[in-house]
Amino acid sequence: MGIWIVAAGVGGCVLALAPFTWPYLASAGRRRRVETVPARPVAVVLGAAAWPEGPSPLLARRLDLAVRLYGDGRVGRVIVSGDNREVSRRETDVMTAYLVERGVPADRIDADRHGYRTWDTCVRVRDLFGVRAAVMVTQSFHLPRTVALARAAGIDAVGVGDASLGARRRSTLIGYARELGAALKALRDVVARPAPASTER
């Protein structure tokens, strides 16, 4: 009886932790630094908060990684994905302007204006932009889930994450805490495979 109780306890723990461990397992070996990431046709930069004066610090750091990837010749295009509604301060417009100001040609940038969630972004860039292989760009705390979802959507994805803890400690810790709940929702997306909130380009 004791053995069965222990086995049941271990099994329960495994099931409880599965939503939080699967993104790390699914993205293992695919989370890289800018200087070691393999070449891909496109970088997909996930959106974050835009402020009246421009991208928030975390979003700017993501965009800086994309500038480096393009400048190093590791990607040939950049897709910025976010919520471009006025209520979100036109995230993708802000992202595009920031990249252009830093030397990425405007004709090398595409905007996914309805990337409201990570799963939506992955499905939309696959279906609307024809992406089959990409470097996913975000913060390190968001990277395992992003790469895992992109791969689940059928994209040969690797990822580069901004290690923002030293520069934006509070925001980064909040980001890691939010990943606990987000991982469970992401696992649900992989199983249910919902259509994105918008299919408009």
PDB file of C-alpha atoms in Angstrom, residues 1-147:
ATOM      1  CA  MET A   1       0.000   0.000   0.000  1.00  0.00           C
ATOM      2  CA  GLY A   2       2.827   2.378   0.891  1.00  0.00           C
ATOM      3  CA  ILE A   3       4.451   1.921  -2.503  1.00  0.00           C
ATOM      4  CA  TRP A   4       1.206   2.743  -4.286  1.00  0.00           C
ATOM      5  CA  ILE A   5       0.735   5.873  -2.215  1.00  0.00           C
ATOM      6  CA  VAL A   6       4.247   7.034  -3.081  1.00  0.00           C
ATOM      7  CA  ALA A   7       3.704   6.191  -6.754  1.00  0.00           C
ATOM      8  CA  ALA A   8       0.425   8.086  -6.787  1.00  0.00           C
ATOM      9  CA  GLY A   9       2.090  11.050  -5.116  1.00  0.00           C
ATOM     10  CA  VAL A  10       4.941  11.075  -7.621  1.00  0.00           C
ATOM     11  CA  GLY A  11       2.527  10.716 -10.513  1.00  0.00           C
ATOM     12  CA  GLY A  12       0.427  13.573  -9.193  1.00  0.00           C
ATOM     13  CA  CYS A  13       3.488  15.799  -8.930  1.00  0.00           C
ATOM     14  CA  VAL A  14       4.530  14.956 -12.490  1.00  0.00           C
ATOM     15  CA  LEU A  15       1.076  15.816 -13.806  1.00  0.00           C
ATOM     16  CA  ALA A  16       0.966  19.032 -11.785  1.00  0.00           C
ATOM     17  CA  LEU A  17       4.369  20.160 -13.062  1.00  0.00           C
ATOM     18  CA  ALA A  18       3.851  19.100 -16.674  1.00  0.00           C
ATOM     19  CA  PRO A  19       2.390  22.437 -17.843  1.00  0.00           C
ATOM     20  CA  PHE A  20       5.460  24.243 -16.503  1.00  0.00           C
ATOM     21  CA  THR A  21       8.136  21.833 -17.711  1.00  0.00           C
ATOM     22  CA  TRP A  22       6.970  21.058 -21.242  1.00  0.00           C
ATOM     23  CA  PRO A  23       7.981  24.457 -22.724  1.00  0.00           C
ATOM     24  CA  TYR A  24      11.544  23.940 -21.474  1.00  0.00           C
ATOM     25  CA  LEU A  25      11.668  20.411 -22.841  1.00  0.00           C
ATOM     26  CA  ALA A  26      10.118  21.404 -26.184  1.00  0.00           C
ATOM     27  CA  SER A  27      12.587  24.261 -26.626  1.00  0.00           C
ATOM     28  CA  ALA A  28      15.679  22.444 -25.337  1.00  0.00           C
ATOM     29  CA  GLY A  29      18.694  23.115 -27.542  1.00  0.00           C
ATOM     30  CA  ARG A  30      16.805  25.824 -29.427  1.00  0.00           C
ATOM     31  CA  ARG A  31      17.314  28.755 -27.053  1.00  0.00           C
ATOM     32  CA  ARG A  32      20.444  30.547 -28.214  1.00  0.00           C
ATOM     33  CA  ARG A  33      22.464  33.741 -27.971  1.00  0.00           C
ATOM     34  CA  VAL A  34      22.584  36.126 -30.913  1.00  0.00           C
ATOM     35  CA  GLU A  35      26.113  35.079 -31.785  1.00  0.00           C
ATOM     36  CA  THR A  36      25.284  31.355 -31.871  1.00  0.00           C
ATOM     37  CA  VAL A  37      21.762  31.271 -33.304  1.00  0.00           C
ATOM     38  CA  PRO A  38      21.596  29.516 -36.684  1.00  0.00           C
ATOM     39  CA  ALA A  39      20.500  31.527 -39.699  1.00  0.00           C
ATOM     40  CA  ARG A  40      16.799  31.645 -40.485  1.00  0.00           C
ATOM     41  CA  PRO A  41      14.885  33.565 -43.161  1.00  0.00           C
ATOM     42  CA  VAL A  42      13.055  35.738 -40.654  1.00  0.00           C
ATOM     43  CA  ALA A  43      13.077  36.971 -37.069  1.00  0.00           C
ATOM     44  CA  VAL A  44       9.710  37.251 -35.336  1.00  0.00           C
ATOM     45  CA  VAL A  45       9.706  39.848 -32.552  1.00  0.00           C
ATOM     46  CA  LEU A  46       6.924  39.349 -30.028  1.00  0.00           C
ATOM     47  CA  GLY A  47       5.138  42.502 -28.908  1.00  0.00           C
ATOM     48  CA  ALA A  48       5.094  44.059 -25.461  1.00  0.00           C
ATOM     49  CA  ALA A  49       3.964  47.361 -24.024  1.00  0.00           C
ATOM     50  CA  ALA A  50       4.374  50.503 -26.088  1.00  0.00           C
ATOM     51  CA  TRP A  51       4.609  53.816 -24.262  1.00  0.00           C
ATOM     52  CA  PRO A  52       3.639  57.263 -25.588  1.00  0.00           C
ATOM     53  CA  GLU A  53       7.298  58.054 -26.264  1.00  0.00           C
ATOM     54  CA  GLY A  54       8.114  54.719 -27.873  1.00  0.00           C
ATOM     55  CA  PRO A  55       8.648  51.062 -26.956  1.00  0.00           C
ATOM     56  CA  SER A  56       8.779  50.115 -23.298  1.00  0.00           C
ATOM     57  CA  PRO A  57      12.246  49.140 -22.025  1.00  0.00           C
ATOM     58  CA  LEU A  58      11.564  45.415 -22.351  1.00  0.00           C
ATOM     59  CA  LEU A  59      10.192  45.814 -25.867  1.00  0.00           C
ATOM     60  CA  ALA A  60      13.151  47.992 -26.874  1.00  0.00           C
ATOM     61  CA  ARG A  61      15.530  45.288 -25.697  1.00  0.00           C
ATOM     62  CA  ARG A  62      13.740  42.718 -27.875  1.00  0.00           C
ATOM     63  CA  LEU A  63      13.967  45.027 -30.852  1.00  0.00           C
ATOM     64  CA  ASP A  64      17.668  45.624 -30.219  1.00  0.00           C
ATOM     65  CA  LEU A  65      18.206  41.875 -30.541  1.00  0.00           C
ATOM     66  CA  ALA A  66      16.403  41.917 -33.888  1.00  0.00           C
ATOM     67  CA  VAL A  67      18.635  44.775 -35.067  1.00  0.00           C
ATOM     68  CA  ARG A  68      21.681  42.679 -34.201  1.00  0.00           C
ATOM     69  CA  LEU A  69      20.299  39.594 -35.928  1.00  0.00           C
ATOM     70  CA  TYR A  70      19.608  41.553 -39.102  1.00  0.00           C
ATOM     71  CA  GLY A  71      22.896  43.437 -38.968  1.00  0.00           C
ATOM     72  CA  ASP A  72      24.837  40.189 -38.530  1.00  0.00           C
ATOM     73  CA  GLY A  73      23.091  38.655 -41.536  1.00  0.00           C
ATOM     74  CA  ARG A  74      21.476  35.906 -39.467  1.00  0.00           C
ATOM     75  CA  VAL A  75      17.991  36.870 -40.709  1.00  0.00           C
ATOM     76  CA  GLY A  76      16.865  38.495 -43.924  1.00  0.00           C
ATOM     77  CA  ARG A  77      13.582  39.934 -42.684  1.00  0.00           C
ATOM     78  CA  VAL A  78      11.919  40.935 -39.443  1.00  0.00           C
ATOM     79  CA  ILE A  79       8.267  40.448 -38.543  1.00  0.00           C
ATOM     80  CA  VAL A  80       7.004  42.527 -35.633  1.00  0.00           C
ATOM     81  CA  SER A  81       3.926  41.041 -34.004  1.00  0.00           C
ATOM     82  CA  GLY A  82       1.672  42.733 -31.512  1.00  0.00           C
ATOM     83  CA  ASP A  83      -1.559  44.567 -30.853  1.00  0.00           C
ATOM     84  CA  ASN A  84      -1.726  47.536 -33.206  1.00  0.00           C
ATOM     85  CA  ARG A  85      -4.981  48.931 -31.905  1.00  0.00           C
ATOM     86  CA  GLU A  86      -5.033  52.439 -30.486  1.00  0.00           C
ATOM     87  CA  VAL A  87      -5.818  51.056 -27.034  1.00  0.00           C
ATOM     88  CA  SER A  88      -2.375  49.375 -27.090  1.00  0.00           C
ATOM     89  CA  ARG A  89      -0.657  52.486 -28.505  1.00  0.00           C
ATOM     90  CA  ARG A  90      -0.086  50.912 -31.926  1.00  0.00           C
ATOM     91  CA  GLU A  91       2.540  48.387 -30.858  1.00  0.00           C
ATOM     92  CA  THR A  92       3.632  47.249 -34.307  1.00  0.00           C
ATOM     93  CA  ASP A  93       3.833  50.793 -35.674  1.00  0.00           C
ATOM     94  CA  VAL A  94       6.074  51.720 -32.745  1.00  0.00           C
ATOM     95  CA  MET A  95       8.181  48.593 -33.253  1.00  0.00           C
ATOM     96  CA  THR A  96       8.586  49.249 -36.972  1.00  0.00           C
ATOM     97  CA  ALA A  97       9.639  52.867 -36.431  1.00  0.00           C
ATOM     98  CA  TYR A  98      12.205  51.810 -33.821  1.00  0.00           C
ATOM     99  CA  LEU A  99      13.781  49.267 -36.164  1.00  0.00           C
ATOM    100  CA  VAL A 100      13.912  51.692 -39.086  1.00  0.00           C
ATOM    101  CA  GLU A 101      15.562  54.339 -36.885  1.00  0.00           C
ATOM    102  CA  ARG A 102      18.285  51.777 -36.132  1.00  0.00           C
ATOM    103  CA  GLY A 103      19.042  50.831 -39.679  1.00  0.00           C
ATOM    104  CA  VAL A 104      16.693  47.997 -40.616  1.00  0.00           C
ATOM    105  CA  PRO A 105      15.231  48.892 -44.034  1.00  0.00           C
ATOM    106  CA  ALA A 106      11.472  49.434 -43.997  1.00  0.00           C
ATOM    107  CA  ASP A 107      11.030  47.028 -46.912  1.00  0.00           C
ATOM    108  CA  ARG A 108      12.627  44.283 -44.797  1.00  0.00           C
ATOM    109  CA  ILE A 109      10.011  44.634 -42.053  1.00  0.00           C
ATOM    110  CA  ASP A 110       6.515  43.117 -41.978  1.00  0.00           C
ATOM    111  CA  ALA A 111       3.899  43.837 -39.330  1.00  0.00           C
ATOM    112  CA  ASP A 112       1.528  41.293 -37.830  1.00  0.00           C
ATOM    113  CA  ARG A 113      -0.964  43.796 -36.430  1.00  0.00           C
ATOM    114  CA  HIS A 114      -3.207  41.287 -34.681  1.00  0.00           C
ATOM    115  CA  GLY A 115      -0.699  39.251 -32.668  1.00  0.00           C
ATOM    116  CA  TYR A 116      -2.704  39.446 -29.475  1.00  0.00           C
ATOM    117  CA  ARG A 117      -1.327  36.285 -27.902  1.00  0.00           C
ATOM    118  CA  THR A 118       1.766  34.155 -28.438  1.00  0.00           C
ATOM    119  CA  TRP A 119      -0.229  31.318 -29.995  1.00  0.00           C
ATOM    120  CA  ASP A 120      -2.011  33.779 -32.281  1.00  0.00           C
ATOM    121  CA  THR A 121       1.336  35.163 -33.426  1.00  0.00           C
ATOM    122  CA  CYS A 122       2.693  31.718 -34.257  1.00  0.00           C
ATOM    123  CA  VAL A 123      -0.369  30.677 -36.250  1.00  0.00           C
ATOM    124  CA  ARG A 124      -0.680  34.026 -38.024  1.00  0.00           C
ATOM    125  CA  VAL A 125       2.944  34.299 -39.137  1.00  0.00           C
ATOM    126  CA  ARG A 126       2.729  30.731 -40.420  1.00  0.00           C
ATOM    127  CA  ASP A 127      -0.527  31.186 -42.331  1.00  0.00           C
ATOM    128  CA  LEU A 128      -0.481  34.842 -43.384  1.00  0.00           C
ATOM    129  CA  PHE A 129       3.247  35.395 -43.888  1.00  0.00           C
ATOM    130  CA  GLY A 130       4.264  31.905 -44.981  1.00  0.00           C
ATOM    131  CA  VAL A 131       6.814  31.471 -42.198  1.00  0.00           C
ATOM    132  CA  ARG A 132       8.149  27.933 -41.931  1.00  0.00           C
ATOM    133  CA  ALA A 133      11.437  28.665 -40.127  1.00  0.00           C
ATOM    134  CA  ALA A 134      12.197  31.578 -37.814  1.00  0.00           C
ATOM    135  CA  VAL A 135      14.178  33.038 -34.971  1.00  0.00           C
ATOM    136  CA  MET A 136      11.695  33.962 -32.257  1.00  0.00           C
ATOM    137  CA  VAL A 137      12.763  37.047 -30.292  1.00  0.00           C
ATOM    138  CA  THR A 138      11.488  37.959 -26.843  1.00  0.00           C
ATOM    139  CA  GLN A 139      12.642  38.061 -23.209  1.00  0.00           C
ATOM    140  CA  SER A 140      14.346  35.014 -21.702  1.00  0.00           C
ATOM    141  CA  PHE A 141      11.440  34.359 -19.342  1.00  0.00           C
ATOM    142  CA  HIS A 142       9.055  34.163 -22.318  1.00  0.00           C
ATOM    143  CA  LEU A 143      11.354  32.287 -24.681  1.00  0.00           C
ATOM    144  CA  PRO A 144      10.696  28.614 -23.788  1.00  0.00           C
ATOM    145  CA  ARG A 145       6.955  29.041 -24.233  1.00  0.00           C
ATOM    146  CA  THR A 146       7.392  31.033 -27.434  1.00  0.00           C
ATOM    147  CA  VAL A 147       9.667  28.487 -29.098  1.00  0.00           C
TER     148      VAL A 147
END
